[in-house]
């Protein structure tokens, strides 16, 4: 079958349905919507590396958006790129492969080979240099730099990606199956909408859920330091950002409609799997953090996942716990590749897509992040802790070097739970019962049953050292779970396994 994957940039699951009406009609209503789709790291580079490799960050070693954090570094190119799922699709399954759009924030860096570097596995490569832009950017066109300006009719990136993709579908070989990945800048900053959409959603503002503009009490120090209530200027800024993000998605909606219609015109739509998802979520005012991602909460780690294709019944929803590490195994499975030959941590979604009965599925997965920043104070915000970064003018900082954590996110028939440990001097712990507290306001680490706490700690240590099949062992609330308390605990109750020191 043909395979087409759309990847948004920083799209929270709560956010996408209103501006993407065509996408919902053409993909969700014609296929399946996964209601519990997550990313193992709420940041672009680690998350995209997980999509390409099917691995958790501790196995692909991309830990943040810096070259030092292995984002598009020489080490990544040498050790991981030859084994990504597109490389296997092309070399082992005979697929012609096409990429267009954002790849990694550090792609094109001189220290990593510049735009001349074309990763193995891509027949056609149209990758954006560095981070999201809509105008005035450089594309690597099969390794050659192509500069774009600010003329809407020829330079607006979302439309450029649409035109390149349509050209591929028009002129590709009909003797080989195809795989396309189209990674739009939207709705990432700088949130530049197409001219015809600048007046859309004028009355829209960021959602005022119960965790909006409140103090993050009993949370990690980085969350507690946010000023509450937010300043009026911060609220206006995040509302403007929210509105512009919706506006940028209208062009994505047009792109998807054009490609689906082209596949239909070519007679290929019924034999093509189409995926729509995002690399991470995004917060706008929750716990008084104006805008960003990188945190462990649902609004940053939960993403949309829509799939249509052969054998998928229309208008379905699925509540299984799925993650972006599952996309690579799924696509290889669709292509007929033996997944036992890979080292991937994820699971193929194909049995869920087909509605197979008696599927054994996971009840938990790992979330892990290594904070950016260095062990020094920000001179503009001297009252804050060490190593803060991505700070707003009123010294609300979105990240720090010790914003380094790992979590077990559990979803079973009896529990909807998140357990997290920070790798810092506090060895801080956050636990949330999302059945009672879906917006994660109340940290119950000090009140939850001690046995559950111990089991979650043990499970976290297991997942942080897992690889391949060991990442798919039974979770804490599964019948097959085995718990050995002798392997536990330091005297303060919880032991955090330090994954940052050995990440690279």
CSV table of N, CA, C and O in Angstrom, one decimal, residues 384-496:
chain,number,residue,atom,x,y,z
A,384,UNK,N,15.9,33.4,40.3
A,384,UNK,CA,15.5,32.0,40.0
A,384,UNK,C,16.6,31.0,40.2
A,384,UNK,O,17.8,31.4,40.5
A,385,UNK,N,16.3,29.8,40.1
A,385,UNK,CA,17.3,28.7,40.3
A,385,UNK,C,18.3,28.6,39.2
A,385,UNK,O,18.3,29.4,38.2
A,386,UNK,N,19.2,27.7,39.3
A,386,UNK,CA,20.3,27.7,38.3
A,386,UNK,C,19.9,27.1,37.0
A,386,UNK,O,19.0,26.3,36.9
A,387,UNK,N,20.6,27.6,36.0
A,387,UNK,CA,20.5,27.0,34.6
A,387,UNK,C,19.1,27.2,34.0
A,387,UNK,O,18.7,26.3,33.1
A,388,UNK,N,18.4,28.3,34.3
A,388,UNK,CA,17.1,28.4,33.6
A,388,UNK,C,17.3,28.9,32.2
A,388,UNK,O,18.3,29.5,31.8
A,389,UNK,N,16.3,28.6,31.3
A,389,UNK,CA,16.3,29.1,29.9
A,389,UNK,C,14.9,29.2,29.4
A,389,UNK,O,14.0,28.8,30.1
A,390,UNK,N,14.8,29.8,28.2
A,390,UNK,CA,13.5,30.1,27.6
A,390,UNK,C,12.6,30.9,28.6
A,390,UNK,O,11.5,30.5,28.9
A,391,UNK,N,13.1,32.0,29.0
A,391,UNK,CA,12.5,32.9,30.0
A,391,UNK,C,11.7,34.0,29.3
A,391,UNK,O,12.1,34.6,28.3
A,392,UNK,N,10.5,34.3,29.9
A,392,UNK,CA,9.7,35.4,29.4
A,392,UNK,C,10.2,36.7,30.1
A,392,UNK,O,10.9,36.7,31.1
A,393,UNK,N,9.8,37.9,29.6
A,393,UNK,CA,10.3,39.1,30.2
A,393,UNK,C,10.1,39.3,31.7
A,393,UNK,O,10.8,39.9,32.4
A,394,UNK,N,9.0,38.7,32.2
A,394,UNK,CA,8.7,38.8,33.7
A,394,UNK,C,9.3,37.6,34.4
A,394,UNK,O,8.8,37.2,35.5
A,395,UNK,N,10.4,37.0,33.9
A,395,UNK,CA,11.1,35.9,34.5
A,395,UNK,C,10.3,34.7,34.8
A,395,UNK,O,10.5,34.0,35.9
A,396,UNK,N,9.4,34.3,33.9
A,396,UNK,CA,8.8,33.0,34.0
A,396,UNK,C,9.5,32.2,33.0
A,396,UNK,O,9.5,32.4,31.8
A,397,UNK,N,10.2,31.2,33.5
A,397,UNK,CA,11.1,30.4,32.6
A,397,UNK,C,10.5,29.0,32.4
A,397,UNK,O,10.0,28.4,33.3
A,398,UNK,N,10.6,28.5,31.1
A,398,UNK,CA,10.0,27.3,30.7
A,398,UNK,C,10.9,26.1,30.8
A,398,UNK,O,10.4,25.0,30.7
A,399,UNK,N,12.2,26.3,31.1
A,399,UNK,CA,13.1,25.1,31.1
A,399,UNK,C,14.3,25.4,32.0
A,399,UNK,O,14.6,26.6,32.3
A,400,UNK,N,15.0,24.4,32.4
A,400,UNK,CA,16.2,24.5,33.1
A,400,UNK,C,17.0,23.2,33.0
A,400,UNK,O,16.4,22.2,32.6
A,401,UNK,N,18.3,23.2,33.3
A,401,UNK,CA,19.1,22.0,33.1
A,401,UNK,C,18.6,20.9,34.0
A,401,UNK,O,18.7,19.7,33.7
A,402,UNK,N,18.0,21.2,35.2
A,402,UNK,CA,17.5,20.2,36.1
A,402,UNK,C,16.0,20.0,36.0
A,402,UNK,O,15.4,19.4,36.9
A,403,UNK,N,15.4,20.5,34.9
A,403,UNK,CA,14.1,20.1,34.5
A,403,UNK,C,14.2,18.7,33.8
A,403,UNK,O,13.8,18.5,32.7
A,404,UNK,N,14.8,17.8,34.5
A,404,UNK,CA,15.1,16.5,34.0
A,404,UNK,C,14.3,15.4,34.7
A,404,UNK,O,14.4,15.3,36.0
A,405,UNK,N,13.5,14.7,34.0
A,405,UNK,CA,12.5,13.8,34.7
A,405,UNK,C,12.2,12.6,33.9
A,405,UNK,O,12.5,12.5,32.7
A,406,UNK,N,11.6,11.6,34.6
A,406,UNK,CA,11.1,10.4,33.9
A,406,UNK,C,9.8,10.0,34.6
A,406,UNK,O,9.6,10.2,35.8
A,407,UNK,N,8.9,9.5,33.7
A,407,UNK,CA,7.5,9.2,34.2
A,407,UNK,C,7.1,7.9,33.7
A,407,UNK,O,7.5,7.5,32.6
A,408,UNK,N,6.2,7.2,34.4
A,408,UNK,CA,5.4,6.1,33.9
A,408,UNK,C,4.0,6.6,33.8
A,408,UNK,O,3.3,7.1,34.7
A,409,UNK,N,3.5,6.6,32.5
A,409,UNK,CA,2.1,7.0,32.3
A,409,UNK,C,1.3,5.7,32.1
A,409,UNK,O,1.5,4.9,31.2
A,410,UNK,N,0.3,5.5,33.1
A,410,UNK,CA,-0.4,4.2,33.1
A,410,UNK,C,-1.9,4.4,32.8
A,410,UNK,O,-2.5,5.4,33.3
A,411,UNK,N,-2.4,3.6,31.9
A,411,UNK,CA,-3.8,3.6,31.6
A,411,UNK,C,-4.3,2.2,31.5
A,411,UNK,O,-4.0,1.5,30.5
A,412,UNK,N,-5.0,1.7,32.5
A,412,UNK,CA,-5.5,0.4,32.5
A,412,UNK,C,-7.0,0.4,32.8
A,412,UNK,O,-7.6,1.5,33.0
A,413,UNK,N,-7.6,-0.8,33.0
A,413,UNK,CA,-9.0,-0.8,33.3
A,413,UNK,C,-9.3,-0.2,34.6
A,413,UNK,O,-10.4,0.3,34.9
A,414,UNK,N,-8.4,-0.2,35.5
A,414,UNK,CA,-8.6,0.2,36.9
A,414,UNK,C,-7.9,1.5,37.3
A,414,UNK,O,-8.3,2.2,38.3
A,415,UNK,N,-6.9,1.9,36.5
A,415,UNK,CA,-6.1,3.1,36.9
A,415,UNK,C,-5.8,4.0,35.7
A,415,UNK,O,-5.5,3.5,34.6
A,416,UNK,N,-5.9,5.3,35.9
A,416,UNK,CA,-5.4,6.3,35.0
A,416,UNK,C,-4.5,7.2,35.8
A,416,UNK,O,-4.9,8.1,36.5
A,417,UNK,N,-3.2,6.9,35.7
A,417,UNK,CA,-2.2,7.4,36.7
A,417,UNK,C,-0.9,7.8,36.0
A,417,UNK,O,-0.5,7.3,34.9
A,418,UNK,N,-0.3,8.8,36.5
A,418,UNK,CA,1.0,9.2,36.1
A,418,UNK,C,1.9,9.4,37.3
A,418,UNK,O,1.6,10.0,38.3
A,419,UNK,N,3.1,8.7,37.2
A,419,UNK,CA,4.1,8.8,38.3
A,419,UNK,C,5.4,9.3,37.7
A,419,UNK,O,5.9,8.8,36.7
A,420,UNK,N,6.0,10.3,38.3
A,420,UNK,CA,7.2,11.0,37.8
A,420,UNK,C,8.2,11.2,38.8
A,420,UNK,O,7.9,11.6,40.0
A,421,UNK,N,9.5,11.1,38.5
A,421,UNK,CA,10.6,11.4,39.3
A,421,UNK,C,11.5,12.4,38.6
A,421,UNK,O,11.8,12.3,37.4
A,422,UNK,N,12.0,13.4,39.4
A,422,UNK,CA,12.9,14.4,38.9
A,422,UNK,C,14.4,14.0,39.3
A,422,UNK,O,14.6,13.6,40.4
A,423,UNK,N,15.3,14.2,38.3
A,423,UNK,CA,16.7,14.0,38.6
A,423,UNK,C,17.3,15.3,39.1
A,423,UNK,O,18.0,16.0,38.3
A,424,UNK,N,17.1,15.6,40.3
A,424,UNK,CA,17.6,16.9,40.9
A,424,UNK,C,17.9,16.6,42.4
A,424,UNK,O,17.7,15.5,42.9
A,425,UNK,N,18.3,17.7,43.1
A,425,UNK,CA,18.7,17.5,44.5
A,425,UNK,C,17.5,17.1,45.3
A,425,UNK,O,17.6,16.4,46.3
A,426,UNK,N,16.3,17.6,44.9
A,426,UNK,CA,15.1,17.2,45.7
A,426,UNK,C,14.7,15.8,45.5
A,426,UNK,O,14.0,15.2,46.3
A,427,UNK,N,15.1,15.2,44.4
A,427,UNK,CA,14.5,13.9,43.9
A,427,UNK,C,13.0,14.0,44.0
A,427,UNK,O,12.3,13.2,44.6
A,428,UNK,N,12.5,15.1,43.4
A,428,UNK,CA,11.1,15.4,43.5
A,428,UNK,C,10.2,14.4,42.8
A,428,UNK,O,10.6,13.9,41.7
A,429,UNK,N,9.0,14.1,43.4
A,429,UNK,CA,8.1,13.2,42.8
A,429,UNK,C,6.7,13.8,42.6
A,429,UNK,O,6.3,14.6,43.5
A,430,UNK,N,6.1,13.5,41.5
A,430,UNK,CA,4.8,14.0,41.2
A,430,UNK,C,3.9,12.7,40.8
A,430,UNK,O,4.4,11.9,39.9
A,431,UNK,N,2.8,12.6,41.3
A,431,UNK,CA,1.9,11.5,41.0
A,431,UNK,C,0.5,12.1,40.8
A,431,UNK,O,0.0,12.9,41.6
A,432,UNK,N,-0.2,11.7,39.8
A,432,UNK,CA,-1.6,12.2,39.5
A,432,UNK,C,-2.5,11.1,39.2
A,432,UNK,O,-2.2,10.2,38.4
A,433,UNK,N,-3.7,11.2,39.8
A,433,UNK,CA,-4.8,10.3,39.5
A,433,UNK,C,-5.7,11.0,38.5
A,433,UNK,O,-6.5,11.9,38.9
A,434,UNK,N,-5.6,10.7,37.2
A,434,UNK,CA,-6.3,11.5,36.2
A,434,UNK,C,-7.8,11.1,36.1
A,434,UNK,O,-8.5,11.8,35.5
A,435,UNK,N,-8.2,10.0,36.8
A,435,UNK,CA,-9.7,9.8,36.9
A,435,UNK,C,-10.3,10.8,37.7
A,435,UNK,O,-11.4,11.4,37.3
A,436,UNK,N,-9.7,11.1,38.8
A,436,UNK,CA,-10.3,12.1,39.7
A,436,UNK,C,-9.9,13.5,39.4
A,436,UNK,O,-10.6,14.5,39.8
A,437,UNK,N,-8.7,13.7,38.7
A,437,UNK,CA,-8.1,15.0,38.6
A,437,UNK,C,-7.5,15.0,37.1
A,437,UNK,O,-6.3,15.0,36.9
A,438,UNK,N,-8.4,15.2,36.1
A,438,UNK,CA,-7.9,15.1,34.7
A,438,UNK,C,-7.0,16.2,34.4
A,438,UNK,O,-6.2,16.1,33.4
A,439,UNK,N,-7.0,17.4,35.1
A,439,UNK,CA,-6.2,18.5,34.8
A,439,UNK,C,-4.9,18.5,35.6
A,439,UNK,O,-4.2,19.5,35.6
A,440,UNK,N,-4.6,17.5,36.4
A,440,UNK,CA,-3.4,17.3,37.1
A,440,UNK,C,-3.0,18.4,38.0
A,440,UNK,O,-1.9,18.9,38.1
A,441,UNK,N,-4.0,18.8,38.8
A,441,UNK,CA,-3.8,20.0,39.7
A,441,UNK,C,-3.2,19.5,41.0
A,441,UNK,O,-2.4,20.1,41.6
A,442,UNK,N,-3.6,18.3,41.5
A,442,UNK,CA,-3.3,17.8,42.8
A,442,UNK,C,-2.2,16.7,42.8
A,442,UNK,O,-2.5,15.6,42.3
A,443,UNK,N,-1.0,17.0,43.2
A,443,UNK,CA,0.0,16.0,43.3
A,443,UNK,C,-0.2,15.1,44.5
A,443,UNK,O,-0.2,15.6,45.7
A,444,UNK,N,-0.5,13.8,44.3
A,444,UNK,CA,-0.9,12.9,45.4
A,444,UNK,C,0.3,12.0,45.8
A,444,UNK,O,0.1,11.0,46.5
A,445,UNK,N,1.5,12.5,45.5
A,445,UNK,CA,2.7,11.6,45.9
A,445,UNK,C,2.8,11.3,47.4
A,445,UNK,O,3.3,10.2,47.7
A,446,UNK,N,2.4,12.2,48.2
A,446,UNK,CA,2.5,12.0,49.7
A,446,UNK,C,1.3,11.3,50.3
A,446,UNK,O,1.3,11.0,51.5
A,447,UNK,N,0.3,11.1,49.5
A,447,UNK,CA,-0.9,10.4,50.0
A,447,UNK,C,-1.3,9.1,49.4
A,447,UNK,O,-2.1,8.4,49.9
A,448,UNK,N,-0.8,8.8,48.2
A,448,UNK,CA,-1.1,7.6,47.5
A,448,UNK,C,-0.6,6.4,48.3
A,448,UNK,O,0.4,6.5,49.1
A,449,UNK,N,-1.2,5.2,48.1
A,449,UNK,CA,-0.8,4.0,48.8
A,449,UNK,C,0.7,3.7,48.6
A,449,UNK,O,1.1,3.7,47.4
A,450,UNK,N,1.4,3.4,49.7
A,450,UNK,CA,2.8,3.2,49.6
A,450,UNK,C,3.2,2.0,48.7
A,450,UNK,O,4.2,2.1,47.9
A,451,UNK,N,2.4,1.0,48.6
A,451,UNK,CA,2.7,-0.1,47.8
A,451,UNK,C,2.6,0.3,46.3
A,451,UNK,O,3.5,-0.2,45.5
A,452,UNK,N,1.6,1.1,45.9
A,452,UNK,CA,1.5,1.5,44.6
A,452,UNK,C,2.8,2.4,44.2
A,452,UNK,O,3.4,2.3,43.2
A,453,UNK,N,3.2,3.3,45.2
A,453,UNK,CA,4.3,4.1,45.0
A,453,UNK,C,5.6,3.3,44.7
A,453,UNK,O,6.4,3.6,43.8
A,454,UNK,N,5.7,2.2,45.5
A,454,UNK,CA,6.9,1.4,45.3
A,454,UNK,C,6.9,0.6,44.0
A,454,UNK,O,7.9,0.5,43.3
A,455,UNK,N,5.7,0.2,43.6
A,455,UNK,CA,5.6,-0.6,42.3
A,455,UNK,C,5.9,0.4,41.2
A,455,UNK,O,6.5,0.0,40.2
A,456,UNK,N,5.4,1.6,41.2
A,456,UNK,CA,5.6,2.6,40.2
A,456,UNK,C,7.1,2.9,40.1
A,456,UNK,O,7.6,3.1,39.0
A,457,UNK,N,7.7,3.1,41.2
A,457,UNK,CA,9.1,3.4,41.2
A,457,UNK,C,9.9,2.3,40.5
A,457,UNK,O,10.8,2.5,39.7
A,458,UNK,N,9.6,1.1,40.9
A,458,UNK,CA,10.3,-0.1,40.3
A,458,UNK,C,10.0,-0.2,38.8
A,458,UNK,O,10.9,-0.5,38.0
A,459,UNK,N,8.8,0.0,38.4
A,459,UNK,CA,8.4,0.0,37.0
A,459,UNK,C,9.2,1.1,36.2
A,459,UNK,O,9.6,0.8,35.1
A,460,UNK,N,9.3,2.2,36.8
A,460,UNK,CA,10.0,3.3,36.2
A,460,UNK,C,11.5,2.9,35.9
A,460,UNK,O,12.0,3.1,34.8
A,461,UNK,N,12.1,2.3,36.9
A,461,UNK,CA,13.5,1.9,36.7
A,461,UNK,C,13.6,0.8,35.6
A,461,UNK,O,14.6,0.8,34.9
A,462,UNK,N,12.6,-0.1,35.6
A,462,UNK,CA,12.6,-1.1,34.5
A,462,UNK,C,12.5,-0.4,33.1
A,462,UNK,O,13.3,-0.8,32.2
A,463,UNK,N,11.6,0.5,33.0
A,463,UNK,CA,11.4,1.1,31.7
A,463,UNK,C,12.6,2.0,31.3
A,463,UNK,O,12.9,2.1,30.1
A,464,UNK,N,13.2,2.7,32.2
A,464,UNK,CA,14.4,3.5,31.9
A,464,UNK,C,15.6,2.7,31.4
A,464,UNK,O,16.5,3.3,30.8
A,465,UNK,N,15.6,1.4,31.7
A,465,UNK,CA,16.7,0.6,31.2
A,465,UNK,C,16.2,-0.4,30.1
A,465,UNK,O,17.0,-1.3,29.7
A,466,UNK,N,15.0,-0.2,29.6
A,466,UNK,CA,14.5,-1.2,28.7
A,466,UNK,C,15.0,-1.0,27.3
A,466,UNK,O,15.5,0.1,27.0
A,467,UNK,N,14.9,-2.0,26.4
A,467,UNK,CA,15.3,-1.9,25.0
A,467,UNK,C,14.5,-3.0,24.3
A,467,UNK,O,14.5,-4.1,24.7
A,468,UNK,N,13.9,-2.6,23.2
A,468,UNK,CA,13.2,-3.5,22.3
A,468,UNK,C,12.1,-4.2,23.1
A,468,UNK,O,11.2,-3.5,23.7
A,469,UNK,N,12.1,-5.5,23.1
A,469,UNK,CA,11.0,-6.3,23.7
A,469,UNK,C,10.8,-6.0,25.2
A,469,UNK,O,9.7,-6.1,25.7
A,470,UNK,N,11.9,-5.7,25.9
A,470,UNK,CA,11.7,-5.5,27.3
A,470,UNK,C,11.0,-4.2,27.6
A,470,UNK,O,10.5,-4.0,28.8
A,471,UNK,N,10.8,-3.3,26.6
A,471,UNK,CA,10.0,-2.1,26.8
A,471,UNK,C,8.5,-2.5,26.7
A,471,UNK,O,7.6,-1.6,26.9
A,472,UNK,N,8.2,-3.7,26.3
A,472,UNK,CA,6.8,-4.1,26.1
A,472,UNK,C,6.3,-5.1,27.2
A,472,UNK,O,5.3,-5.8,26.9
A,473,UNK,N,7.0,-5.2,28.3
A,473,UNK,CA,6.7,-6.2,29.3
A,473,UNK,C,5.4,-5.7,30.1
A,473,UNK,O,5.1,-4.5,30.0
A,474,UNK,N,4.8,-6.5,30.9
A,474,UNK,CA,3.5,-6.1,31.5
A,474,UNK,C,3.7,-5.0,32.5
A,474,UNK,O,4.7,-4.9,33.2
A,475,UNK,N,2.7,-4.1,32.5
A,475,UNK,CA,2.8,-2.9,33.4
A,475,UNK,C,2.3,-3.3,34.8
A,475,UNK,O,1.9,-4.4,35.1
A,476,UNK,N,2.4,-2.3,35.7
A,476,UNK,CA,2.1,-2.5,37.1
A,476,UNK,C,0.7,-3.2,37.4
A,476,UNK,O,0.6,-4.0,38.3
A,477,UNK,N,-0.3,-2.8,36.6
A,477,UNK,CA,-1.6,-3.2,36.8
A,477,UNK,C,-2.0,-4.4,35.9
A,477,UNK,O,-3.2,-4.7,35.8
A,478,UNK,N,-1.1,-5.0,35.2
A,478,UNK,CA,-1.3,-6.1,34.4
A,478,UNK,C,-1.2,-7.4,35.2
A,478,UNK,O,-0.3,-7.5,36.1
A,479,UNK,N,-1.9,-8.5,34.8
A,479,UNK,CA,-1.8,-9.7,35.6
A,479,UNK,C,-0.4,-10.3,35.6
A,479,UNK,O,0.0,-11.0,36.5
A,480,UNK,N,0.4,-10.1,34.5
A,480,UNK,CA,1.7,-10.7,34.4
A,480,UNK,C,2.8,-9.9,35.1
A,480,UNK,O,4.0,-10.3,35.0
A,481,UNK,N,2.5,-8.8,35.7
A,481,UNK,CA,3.5,-8.0,36.3
A,481,UNK,C,4.2,-8.7,37.5
A,481,UNK,O,3.5,-9.4,38.3
A,482,UNK,N,5.5,-8.6,37.6
A,482,UNK,CA,6.3,-9.2,38.6
A,482,UNK,C,7.0,-8.1,39.4
A,482,UNK,O,7.8,-7.3,38.8
A,483,UNK,N,6.9,-8.1,40.7
A,483,UNK,CA,7.5,-7.0,41.5
A,483,UNK,C,8.4,-7.7,42.6
A,483,UNK,O,8.0,-8.5,43.4
A,484,UNK,N,9.6,-7.3,42.6
A,484,UNK,CA,10.6,-7.8,43.6
A,484,UNK,C,11.0,-6.6,44.5
A,484,UNK,O,11.9,-5.8,44.1
A,485,UNK,N,10.5,-6.4,45.7
A,485,UNK,CA,10.8,-5.3,46.5
A,485,UNK,C,12.2,-5.2,47.0
A,485,UNK,O,12.7,-4.2,47.4
A,486,UNK,N,12.9,-6.3,46.9
A,486,UNK,CA,14.3,-6.3,47.3
A,486,UNK,C,15.2,-5.4,46.4
A,486,UNK,O,16.3,-5.0,46.8
A,487,UNK,N,14.7,-5.1,45.2
A,487,UNK,CA,15.5,-4.3,44.3
A,487,UNK,C,15.2,-2.8,44.5
A,487,UNK,O,15.6,-1.9,43.7
A,488,UNK,N,14.5,-2.4,45.6
A,488,UNK,CA,14.0,-1.0,45.7
A,488,UNK,C,15.0,-0.2,46.5
A,488,UNK,O,16.1,-0.5,46.6
A,489,UNK,N,14.7,0.7,47.1
A,489,UNK,CA,14.5,1.9,47.8
A,489,UNK,C,15.7,2.4,48.6
A,489,UNK,O,16.3,1.7,49.4
A,490,UNK,N,15.9,3.6,48.5
A,490,UNK,CA,16.8,4.3,49.4
A,490,UNK,C,16.0,4.8,50.6
A,490,UNK,O,14.8,4.7,50.6
A,491,UNK,N,16.6,5.3,51.6
A,491,UNK,CA,15.9,5.6,52.9
A,491,UNK,C,14.9,6.8,52.8
A,491,UNK,O,14.1,6.9,53.7
A,492,UNK,N,15.0,7.6,51.7
A,492,UNK,CA,14.0,8.6,51.6
A,492,UNK,C,12.7,8.2,50.9
A,492,UNK,O,11.8,9.0,50.6
A,493,UNK,N,12.6,6.9,50.5
A,493,UNK,CA,11.3,6.4,50.0
A,493,UNK,C,11.3,6.2,48.5
A,493,UNK,O,10.7,5.3,48.1
A,494,UNK,N,12.0,7.0,47.8
A,494,UNK,CA,11.9,6.9,46.3
A,494,UNK,C,13.3,7.1,45.8
A,494,UNK,O,14.0,8.0,46.1
A,495,UNK,N,13.7,6.2,44.9
A,495,UNK,CA,15.0,6.3,44.3
A,495,UNK,C,14.8,6.7,42.8
A,495,UNK,O,14.2,6.0,42.1
A,496,UNK,N,15.5,7.7,42.3
A,496,UNK,CA,15.4,8.1,40.9
A,496,UNK,C,16.7,7.5,40.2
A,496,UNK,O,17.8,7.8,40.7
